[in-house]
Structure formats: C-alpha cells, structure tokens
PDB file of C-alpha atoms in Angstrom:
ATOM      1  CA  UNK A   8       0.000   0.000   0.000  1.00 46.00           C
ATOM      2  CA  UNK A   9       1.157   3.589  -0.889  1.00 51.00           C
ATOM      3  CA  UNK A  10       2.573   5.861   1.765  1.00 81.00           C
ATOM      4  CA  UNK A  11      -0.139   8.523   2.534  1.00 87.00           C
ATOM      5  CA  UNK A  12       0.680  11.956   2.802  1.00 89.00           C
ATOM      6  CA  UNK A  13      -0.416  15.478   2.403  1.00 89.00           C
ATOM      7  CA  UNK A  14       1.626  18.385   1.300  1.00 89.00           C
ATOM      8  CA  UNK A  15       0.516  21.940   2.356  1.00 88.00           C
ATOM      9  CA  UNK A  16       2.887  24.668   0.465  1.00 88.00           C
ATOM     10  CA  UNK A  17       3.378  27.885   1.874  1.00 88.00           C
ATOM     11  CA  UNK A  18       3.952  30.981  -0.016  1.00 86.00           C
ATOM     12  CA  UNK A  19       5.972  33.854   1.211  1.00 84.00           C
ATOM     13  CA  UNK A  20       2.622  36.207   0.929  1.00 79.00           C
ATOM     14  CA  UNK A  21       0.616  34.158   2.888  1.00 75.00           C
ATOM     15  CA  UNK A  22      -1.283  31.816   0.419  1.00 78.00           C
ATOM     16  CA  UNK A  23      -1.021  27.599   0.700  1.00 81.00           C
ATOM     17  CA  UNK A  24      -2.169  24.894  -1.106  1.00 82.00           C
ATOM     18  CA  UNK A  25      -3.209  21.362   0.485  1.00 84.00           C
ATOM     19  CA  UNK A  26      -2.398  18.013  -1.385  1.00 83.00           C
ATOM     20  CA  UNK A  27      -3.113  14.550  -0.675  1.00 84.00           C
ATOM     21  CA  UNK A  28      -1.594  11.212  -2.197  1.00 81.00           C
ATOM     22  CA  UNK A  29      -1.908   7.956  -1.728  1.00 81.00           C
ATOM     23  CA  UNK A  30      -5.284   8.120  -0.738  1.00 79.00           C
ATOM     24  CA  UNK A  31      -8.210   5.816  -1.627  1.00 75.00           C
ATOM     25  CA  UNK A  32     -11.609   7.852  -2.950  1.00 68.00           C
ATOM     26  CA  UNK A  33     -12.554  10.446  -1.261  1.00 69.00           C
ATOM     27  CA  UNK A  34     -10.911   9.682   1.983  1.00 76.00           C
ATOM     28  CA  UNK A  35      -8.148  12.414   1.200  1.00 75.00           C
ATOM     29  CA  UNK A  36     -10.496  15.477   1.633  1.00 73.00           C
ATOM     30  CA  UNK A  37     -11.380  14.019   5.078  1.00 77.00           C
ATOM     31  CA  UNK A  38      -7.430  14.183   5.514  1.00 80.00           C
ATOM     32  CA  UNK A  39      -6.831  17.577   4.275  1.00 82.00           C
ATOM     33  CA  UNK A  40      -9.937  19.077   5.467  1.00 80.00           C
ATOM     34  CA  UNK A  41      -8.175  19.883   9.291  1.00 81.00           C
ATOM     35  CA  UNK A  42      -4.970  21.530   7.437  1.00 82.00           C
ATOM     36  CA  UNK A  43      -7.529  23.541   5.008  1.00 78.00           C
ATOM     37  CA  UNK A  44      -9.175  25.344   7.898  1.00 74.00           C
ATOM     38  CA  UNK A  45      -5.726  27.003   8.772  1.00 73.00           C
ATOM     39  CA  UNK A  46      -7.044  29.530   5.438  1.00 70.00           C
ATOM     40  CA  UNK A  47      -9.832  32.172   5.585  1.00 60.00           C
ATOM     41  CA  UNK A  48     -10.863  31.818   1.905  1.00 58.00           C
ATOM     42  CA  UNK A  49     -11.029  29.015  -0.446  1.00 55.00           C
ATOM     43  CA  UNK A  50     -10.585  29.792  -3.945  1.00 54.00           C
ATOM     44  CA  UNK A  51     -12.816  27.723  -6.063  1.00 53.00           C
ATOM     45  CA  UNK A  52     -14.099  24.241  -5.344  1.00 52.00           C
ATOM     46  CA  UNK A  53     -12.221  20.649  -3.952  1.00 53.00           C
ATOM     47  CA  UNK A  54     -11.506  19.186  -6.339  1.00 51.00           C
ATOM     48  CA  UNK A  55      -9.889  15.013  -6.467  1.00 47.00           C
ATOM     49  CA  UNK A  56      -7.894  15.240  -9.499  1.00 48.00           C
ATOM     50  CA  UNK A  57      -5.674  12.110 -10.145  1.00 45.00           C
ATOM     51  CA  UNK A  58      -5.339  10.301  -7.139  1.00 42.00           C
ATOM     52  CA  UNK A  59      -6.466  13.192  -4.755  1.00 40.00           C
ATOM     53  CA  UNK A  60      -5.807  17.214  -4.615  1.00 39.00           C
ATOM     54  CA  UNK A  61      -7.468  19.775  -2.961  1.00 39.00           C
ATOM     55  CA  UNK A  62      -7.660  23.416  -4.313  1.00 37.00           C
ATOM     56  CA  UNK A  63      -5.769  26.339  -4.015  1.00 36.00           C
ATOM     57  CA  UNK A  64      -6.339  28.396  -1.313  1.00 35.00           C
ATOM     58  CA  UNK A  65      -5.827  32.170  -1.974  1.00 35.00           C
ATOM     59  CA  UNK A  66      -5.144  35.740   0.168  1.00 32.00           C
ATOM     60  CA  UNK A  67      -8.160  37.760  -0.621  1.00 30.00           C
ATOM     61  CA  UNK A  68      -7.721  41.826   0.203  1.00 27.00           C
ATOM     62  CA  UNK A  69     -10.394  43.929   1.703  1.00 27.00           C
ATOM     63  CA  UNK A  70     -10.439  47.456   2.554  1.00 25.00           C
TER      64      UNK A  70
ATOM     65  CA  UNK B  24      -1.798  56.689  -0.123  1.00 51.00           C
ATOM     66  CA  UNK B  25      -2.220  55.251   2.833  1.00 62.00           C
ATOM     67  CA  UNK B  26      -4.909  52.975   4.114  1.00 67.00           C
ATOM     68  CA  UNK B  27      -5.390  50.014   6.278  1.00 72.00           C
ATOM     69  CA  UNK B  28      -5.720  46.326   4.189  1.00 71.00           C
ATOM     70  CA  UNK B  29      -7.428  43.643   6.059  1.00 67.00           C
ATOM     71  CA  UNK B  30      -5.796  40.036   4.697  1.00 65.00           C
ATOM     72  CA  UNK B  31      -9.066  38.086   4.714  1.00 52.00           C
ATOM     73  CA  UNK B  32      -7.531  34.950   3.524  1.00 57.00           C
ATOM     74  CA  UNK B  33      -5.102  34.269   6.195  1.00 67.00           C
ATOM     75  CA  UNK B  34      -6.477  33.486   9.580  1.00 78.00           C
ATOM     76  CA  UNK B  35      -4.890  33.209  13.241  1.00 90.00           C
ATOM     77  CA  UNK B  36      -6.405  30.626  15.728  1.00 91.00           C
ATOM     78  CA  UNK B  37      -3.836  30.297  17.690  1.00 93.00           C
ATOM     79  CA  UNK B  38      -1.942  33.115  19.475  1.00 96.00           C
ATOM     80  CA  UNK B  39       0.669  30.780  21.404  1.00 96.00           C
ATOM     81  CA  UNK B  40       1.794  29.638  17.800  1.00 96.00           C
ATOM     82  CA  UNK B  41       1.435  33.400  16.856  1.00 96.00           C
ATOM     83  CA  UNK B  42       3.987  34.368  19.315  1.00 97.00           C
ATOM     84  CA  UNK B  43       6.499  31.817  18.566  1.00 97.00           C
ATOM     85  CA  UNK B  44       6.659  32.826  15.077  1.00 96.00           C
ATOM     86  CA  UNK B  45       7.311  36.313  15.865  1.00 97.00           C
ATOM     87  CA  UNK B  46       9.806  35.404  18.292  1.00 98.00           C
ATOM     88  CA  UNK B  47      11.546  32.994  15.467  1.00 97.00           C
ATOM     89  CA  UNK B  48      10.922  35.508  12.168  1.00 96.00           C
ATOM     90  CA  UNK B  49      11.989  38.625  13.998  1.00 95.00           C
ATOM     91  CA  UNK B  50      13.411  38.002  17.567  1.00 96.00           C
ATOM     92  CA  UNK B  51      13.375  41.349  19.413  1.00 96.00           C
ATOM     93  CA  UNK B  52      12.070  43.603  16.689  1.00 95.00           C
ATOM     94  CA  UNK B  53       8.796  42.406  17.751  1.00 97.00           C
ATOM     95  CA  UNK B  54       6.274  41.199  19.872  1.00 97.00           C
ATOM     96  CA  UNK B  55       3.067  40.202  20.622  1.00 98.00           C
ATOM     97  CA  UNK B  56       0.471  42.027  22.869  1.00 98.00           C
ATOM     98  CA  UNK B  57      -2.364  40.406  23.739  1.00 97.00           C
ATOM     99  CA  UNK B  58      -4.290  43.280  25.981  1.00 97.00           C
ATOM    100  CA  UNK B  59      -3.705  45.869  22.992  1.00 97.00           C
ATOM    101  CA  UNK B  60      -7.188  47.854  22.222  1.00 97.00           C
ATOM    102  CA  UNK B  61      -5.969  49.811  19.638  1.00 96.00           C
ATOM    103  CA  UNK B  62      -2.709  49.518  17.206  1.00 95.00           C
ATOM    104  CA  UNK B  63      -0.616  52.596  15.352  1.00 95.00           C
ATOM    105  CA  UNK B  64      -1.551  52.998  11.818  1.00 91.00           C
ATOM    106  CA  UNK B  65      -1.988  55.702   9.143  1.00 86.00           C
ATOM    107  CA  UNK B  66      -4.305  58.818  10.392  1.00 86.00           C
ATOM    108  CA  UNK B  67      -7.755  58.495  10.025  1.00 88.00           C
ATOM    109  CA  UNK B  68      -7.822  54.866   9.702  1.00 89.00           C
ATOM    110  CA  UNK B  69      -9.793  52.557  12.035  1.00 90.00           C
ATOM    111  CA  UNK B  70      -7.003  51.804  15.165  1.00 93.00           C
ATOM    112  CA  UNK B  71      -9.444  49.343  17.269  1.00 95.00           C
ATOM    113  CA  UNK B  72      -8.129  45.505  17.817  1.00 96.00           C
ATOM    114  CA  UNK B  73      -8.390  42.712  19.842  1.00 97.00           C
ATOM    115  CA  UNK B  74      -4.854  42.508  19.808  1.00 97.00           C
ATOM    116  CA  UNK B  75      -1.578  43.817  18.432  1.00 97.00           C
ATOM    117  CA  UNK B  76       1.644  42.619  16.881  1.00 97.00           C
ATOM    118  CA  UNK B  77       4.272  45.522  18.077  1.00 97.00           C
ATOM    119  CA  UNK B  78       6.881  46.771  15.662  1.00 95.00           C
ATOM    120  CA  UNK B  79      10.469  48.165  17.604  1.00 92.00           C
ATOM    121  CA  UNK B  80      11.419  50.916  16.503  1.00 87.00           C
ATOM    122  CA  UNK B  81       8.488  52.016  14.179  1.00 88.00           C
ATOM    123  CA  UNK B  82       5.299  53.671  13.791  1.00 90.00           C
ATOM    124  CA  UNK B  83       3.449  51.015  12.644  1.00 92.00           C
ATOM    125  CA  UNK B  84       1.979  47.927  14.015  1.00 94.00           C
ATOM    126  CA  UNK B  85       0.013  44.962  12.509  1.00 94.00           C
ATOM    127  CA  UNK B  86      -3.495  44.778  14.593  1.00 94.00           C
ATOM    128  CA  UNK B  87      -5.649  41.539  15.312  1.00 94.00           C
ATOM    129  CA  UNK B  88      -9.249  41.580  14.845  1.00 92.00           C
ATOM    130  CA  UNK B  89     -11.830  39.435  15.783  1.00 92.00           C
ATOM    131  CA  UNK B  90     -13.436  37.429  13.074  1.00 86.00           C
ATOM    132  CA  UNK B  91     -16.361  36.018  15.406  1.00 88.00           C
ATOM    133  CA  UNK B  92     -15.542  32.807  14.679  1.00 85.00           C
ATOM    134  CA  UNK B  93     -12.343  32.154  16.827  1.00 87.00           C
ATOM    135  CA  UNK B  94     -10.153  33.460  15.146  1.00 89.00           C
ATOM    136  CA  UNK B  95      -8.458  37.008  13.869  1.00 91.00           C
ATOM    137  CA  UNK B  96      -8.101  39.133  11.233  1.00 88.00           C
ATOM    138  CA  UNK B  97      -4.652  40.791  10.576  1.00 90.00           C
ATOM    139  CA  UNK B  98      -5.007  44.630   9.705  1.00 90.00           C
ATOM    140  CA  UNK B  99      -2.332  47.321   8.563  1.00 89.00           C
ATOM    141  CA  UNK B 100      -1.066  49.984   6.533  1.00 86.00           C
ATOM    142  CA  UNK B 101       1.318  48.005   3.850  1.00 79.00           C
ATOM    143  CA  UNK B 102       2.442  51.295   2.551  1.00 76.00           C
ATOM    144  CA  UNK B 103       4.132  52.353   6.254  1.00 78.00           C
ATOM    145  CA  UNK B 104       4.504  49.058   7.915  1.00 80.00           C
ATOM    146  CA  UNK B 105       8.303  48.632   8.666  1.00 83.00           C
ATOM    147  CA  UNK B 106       9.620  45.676   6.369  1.00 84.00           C
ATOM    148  CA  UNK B 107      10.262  43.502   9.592  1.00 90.00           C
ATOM    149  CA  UNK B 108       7.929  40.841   8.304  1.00 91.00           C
ATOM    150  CA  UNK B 109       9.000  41.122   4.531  1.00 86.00           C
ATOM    151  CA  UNK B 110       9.565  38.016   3.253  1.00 85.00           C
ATOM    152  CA  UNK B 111      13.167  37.805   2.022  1.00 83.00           C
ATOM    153  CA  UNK B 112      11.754  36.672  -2.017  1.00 82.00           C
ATOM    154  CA  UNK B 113      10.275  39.782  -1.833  1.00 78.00           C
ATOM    155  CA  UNK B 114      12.624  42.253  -0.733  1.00 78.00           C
ATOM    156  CA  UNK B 115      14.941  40.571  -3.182  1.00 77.00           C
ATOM    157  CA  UNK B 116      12.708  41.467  -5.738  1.00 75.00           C
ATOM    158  CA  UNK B 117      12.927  44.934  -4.595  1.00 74.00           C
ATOM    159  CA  UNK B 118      16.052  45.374  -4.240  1.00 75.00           C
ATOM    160  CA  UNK B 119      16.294  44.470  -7.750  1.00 74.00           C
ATOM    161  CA  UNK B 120      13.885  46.419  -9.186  1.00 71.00           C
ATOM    162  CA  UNK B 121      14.292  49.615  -6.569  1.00 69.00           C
ATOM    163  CA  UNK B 122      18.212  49.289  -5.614  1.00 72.00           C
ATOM    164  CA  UNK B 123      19.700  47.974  -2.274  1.00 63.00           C
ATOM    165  CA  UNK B 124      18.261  51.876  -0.090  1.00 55.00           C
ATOM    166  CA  UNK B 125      14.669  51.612  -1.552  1.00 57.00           C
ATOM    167  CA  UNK B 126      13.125  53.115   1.846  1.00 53.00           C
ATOM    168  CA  UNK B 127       9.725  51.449   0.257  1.00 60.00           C
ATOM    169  CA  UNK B 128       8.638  49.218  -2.491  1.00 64.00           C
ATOM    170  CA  UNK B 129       5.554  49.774  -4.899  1.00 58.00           C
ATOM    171  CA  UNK B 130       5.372  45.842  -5.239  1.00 59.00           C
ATOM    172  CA  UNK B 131       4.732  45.288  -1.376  1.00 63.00           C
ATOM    173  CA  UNK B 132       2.056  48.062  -2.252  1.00 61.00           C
ATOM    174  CA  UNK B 133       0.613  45.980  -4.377  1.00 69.00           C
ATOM    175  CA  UNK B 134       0.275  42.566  -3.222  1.00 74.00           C
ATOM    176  CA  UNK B 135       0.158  43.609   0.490  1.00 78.00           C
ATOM    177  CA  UNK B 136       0.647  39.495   1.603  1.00 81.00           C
ATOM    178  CA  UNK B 137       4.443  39.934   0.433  1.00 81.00           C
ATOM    179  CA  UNK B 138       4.096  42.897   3.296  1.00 82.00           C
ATOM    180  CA  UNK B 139       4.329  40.574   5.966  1.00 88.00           C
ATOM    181  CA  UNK B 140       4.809  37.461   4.393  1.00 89.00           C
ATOM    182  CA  UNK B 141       7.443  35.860   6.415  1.00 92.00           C
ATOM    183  CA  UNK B 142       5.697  35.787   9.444  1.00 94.00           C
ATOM    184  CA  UNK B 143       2.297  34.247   7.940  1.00 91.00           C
ATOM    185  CA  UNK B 144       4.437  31.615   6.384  1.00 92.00           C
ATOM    186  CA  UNK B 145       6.438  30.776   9.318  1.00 94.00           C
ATOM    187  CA  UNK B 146       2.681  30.678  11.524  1.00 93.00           C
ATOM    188  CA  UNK B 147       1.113  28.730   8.982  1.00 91.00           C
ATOM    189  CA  UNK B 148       4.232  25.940   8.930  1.00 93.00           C
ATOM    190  CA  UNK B 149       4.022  25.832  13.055  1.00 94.00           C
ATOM    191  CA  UNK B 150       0.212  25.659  13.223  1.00 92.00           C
ATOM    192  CA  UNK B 151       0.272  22.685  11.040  1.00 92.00           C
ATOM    193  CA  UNK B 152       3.409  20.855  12.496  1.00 95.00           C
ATOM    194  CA  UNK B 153       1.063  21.105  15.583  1.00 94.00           C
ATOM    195  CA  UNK B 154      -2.320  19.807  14.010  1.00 92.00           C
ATOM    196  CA  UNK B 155      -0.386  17.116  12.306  1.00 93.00           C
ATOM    197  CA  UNK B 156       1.467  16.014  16.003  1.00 95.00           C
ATOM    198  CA  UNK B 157      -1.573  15.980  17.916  1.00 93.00           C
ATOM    199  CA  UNK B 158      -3.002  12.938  15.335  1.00 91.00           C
ATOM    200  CA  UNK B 159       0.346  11.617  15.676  1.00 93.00           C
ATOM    201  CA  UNK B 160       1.870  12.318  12.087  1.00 94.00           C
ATOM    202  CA  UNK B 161       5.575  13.034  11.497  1.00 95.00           C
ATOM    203  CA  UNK B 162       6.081  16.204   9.265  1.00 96.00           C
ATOM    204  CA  UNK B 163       8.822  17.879   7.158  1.00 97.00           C
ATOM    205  CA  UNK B 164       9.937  20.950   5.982  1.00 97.00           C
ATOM    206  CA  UNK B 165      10.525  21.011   2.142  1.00 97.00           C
ATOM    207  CA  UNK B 166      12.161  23.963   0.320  1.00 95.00           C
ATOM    208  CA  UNK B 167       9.815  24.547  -2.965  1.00 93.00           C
ATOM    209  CA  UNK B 168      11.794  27.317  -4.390  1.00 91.00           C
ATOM    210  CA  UNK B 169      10.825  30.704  -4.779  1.00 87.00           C
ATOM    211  CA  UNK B 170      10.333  31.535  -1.348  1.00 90.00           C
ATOM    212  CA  UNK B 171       7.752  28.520  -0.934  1.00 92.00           C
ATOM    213  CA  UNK B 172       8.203  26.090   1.686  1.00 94.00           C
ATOM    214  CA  UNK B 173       6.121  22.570   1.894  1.00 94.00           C
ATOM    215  CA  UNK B 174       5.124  20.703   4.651  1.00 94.00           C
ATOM    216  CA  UNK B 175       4.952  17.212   3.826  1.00 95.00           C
ATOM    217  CA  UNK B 176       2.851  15.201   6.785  1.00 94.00           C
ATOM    218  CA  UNK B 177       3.300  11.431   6.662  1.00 93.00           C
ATOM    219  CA  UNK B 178       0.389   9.576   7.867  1.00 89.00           C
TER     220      UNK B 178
END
C-alpha cells in the first residue's frame, strides 16, 4: 500500500495549497480538510484530481 | 496613499503559535500584545483591535481583529509598515527592481501578503506541524523554491 501523505505549500505572501496522495476515494479530503481550515478563503471548489488534490487556497484583500 | 488592508484569507487561531513565530521571524524587533485595544496605523484609519503585533522601533503595528468565529483578522497599513515581516523573495525582488536603499517598495504596495509574508508563512508551517502532532503524524519541511516552503505530513 502507498505511503499517505499530504503536502501543504506555503507561499511567502501568505497563500497555501493542500495536497493529498496515496489516498483511496474520497478519503483524502477528510485528511486535508483539518490543514484547510488554517485559510480564511477558499478559492474555487475541492476538487480530487488524479489520485487526490485539494484546491488552491488564496489571500483575498479587503479594505 | 495610505490605508489600512485587512488580509481576509489568512487566519490566526492560535496566538501561542502566533507568538512563537514572531519570536523565530523577527526576535526582538517584535512582539506580541495580547491586551492591545488599539494599534498605530496611518491617520484616520480605524485603530481598534483585539490585539496587536508591536513593531520596535516604528510607527506602525500589525493589529488583530476578531473574526467572530475564533479566530483574527490581521489589519495594517502596507504602505508604512516597517519591512520587519517582509519576506526575504520579496525584498529581493525589490532590491532588484528599486536598488539595495529603496526606503519602500511599490510591489509590497501591491500585493500587500508579500508585506508581511514571512511571518504568515512561518505561523502557517508551526500551526500545522502542531495539528499534524496531535493525530500523531511526522512532518517535514521542504524547500519549494521561490520563497515557498512545503510541509509534507506522513500519515
């Protein structure tokens, strides 16, 4: 069986993105969803593309 | 001109974590006040907080705002803030386009993140070396290039 893991990359202004691999279905949104709640704003929908990947998760600016 | 920018996409939960990222990002050039009702920013702008980041030695500091849901809000003036949290991708970049005594930089302007980018990386990497230890995961730090750092959490 695959080595699980998720990947959350940091930018330097303050954006991530959350990966999964080596997940089975839909179990890796259940595994990202705890690192994804770190983020105010989601850009755009999870998504499993491949074996799993959750979406980019972008700064948003308000005045 | 000046104004306050409220970076709606990054959220703080967790003001121990907070602290130790300041401490590691910028040890003694600033700190973290949790009783702070009111923060230094531009004139005219909205000063009230729920908590403060202080910046030694300047006139501006980052303030903490209550999001009602647990968490805060950071708030500041990108065009005045002292570049104590500047990522060091970005002050590259401005030192190439603006030379090495650019007292400011139009691109922080711009993309105000970059403003105080180092310290919402650094908080962001700690918070989830934390989340990932309390299910028991092992993590790693992973340099991505351009400034980007991955965590990778085994599981």
């Amino acid at each position: 069986m695959a080595d699980k893991k998720v990947t959350i990359t940091y930018g330097p202004d303050g954006t991530g993105k959350v990966e999964a691999e080596g997940f089975e279905g839909g179990t890796c949104l259940d595994a990202t969803k705890v690192f994804e709640q770190q983020f105010a704003k989601q850009v755009g929908d999870r998504e499993m593309t491949g074996e799993c990947a959750a979406n980019n998760i972008g700064v948003r600016i308000r005045n | 001109m000046s104004h306050n920018v409220k970076l709606a996409g990054v959220r703080v939960t967790d003001l121990d974590i907070l602290d130790e990222a300041i401490k590691k990002v910028a040890p003694g050039k600033a700190r973290l006040d949790r009783t702070a009702k009111t923060f230094r920013t531009y004139r005219g702008q909205d000063p009230k907080c729920d908590a403060a980041i202080i910046l030694e030695g300047s006139d501006h500091d980052i303030g903490l705002k209550a999001d009602g849901e647990g968490g805060y809000e950071l708030v500041f003036d990108p065009y005045a803030l002292a570049p104590t949290f500047v990522h060091e991708t970005a002050a590259h970049r401005c030192t190439q386009l603006y030379g090495q005594n650019a007292p400011t930089c139009a691109t922080l302007t711009h993309t105000p993140g970059l403003a105080i980018g180092a310290l919402t990386q650094e908080y962001g990497l700690m918070q989830a070396e934390y989340l990932a230890s309390q299910q028991g995961y092992s993590t790693q730090r992973v340099n991505a290039g351009e400034g980007r750092i991955a965590l990778e959490v085994m599981m």
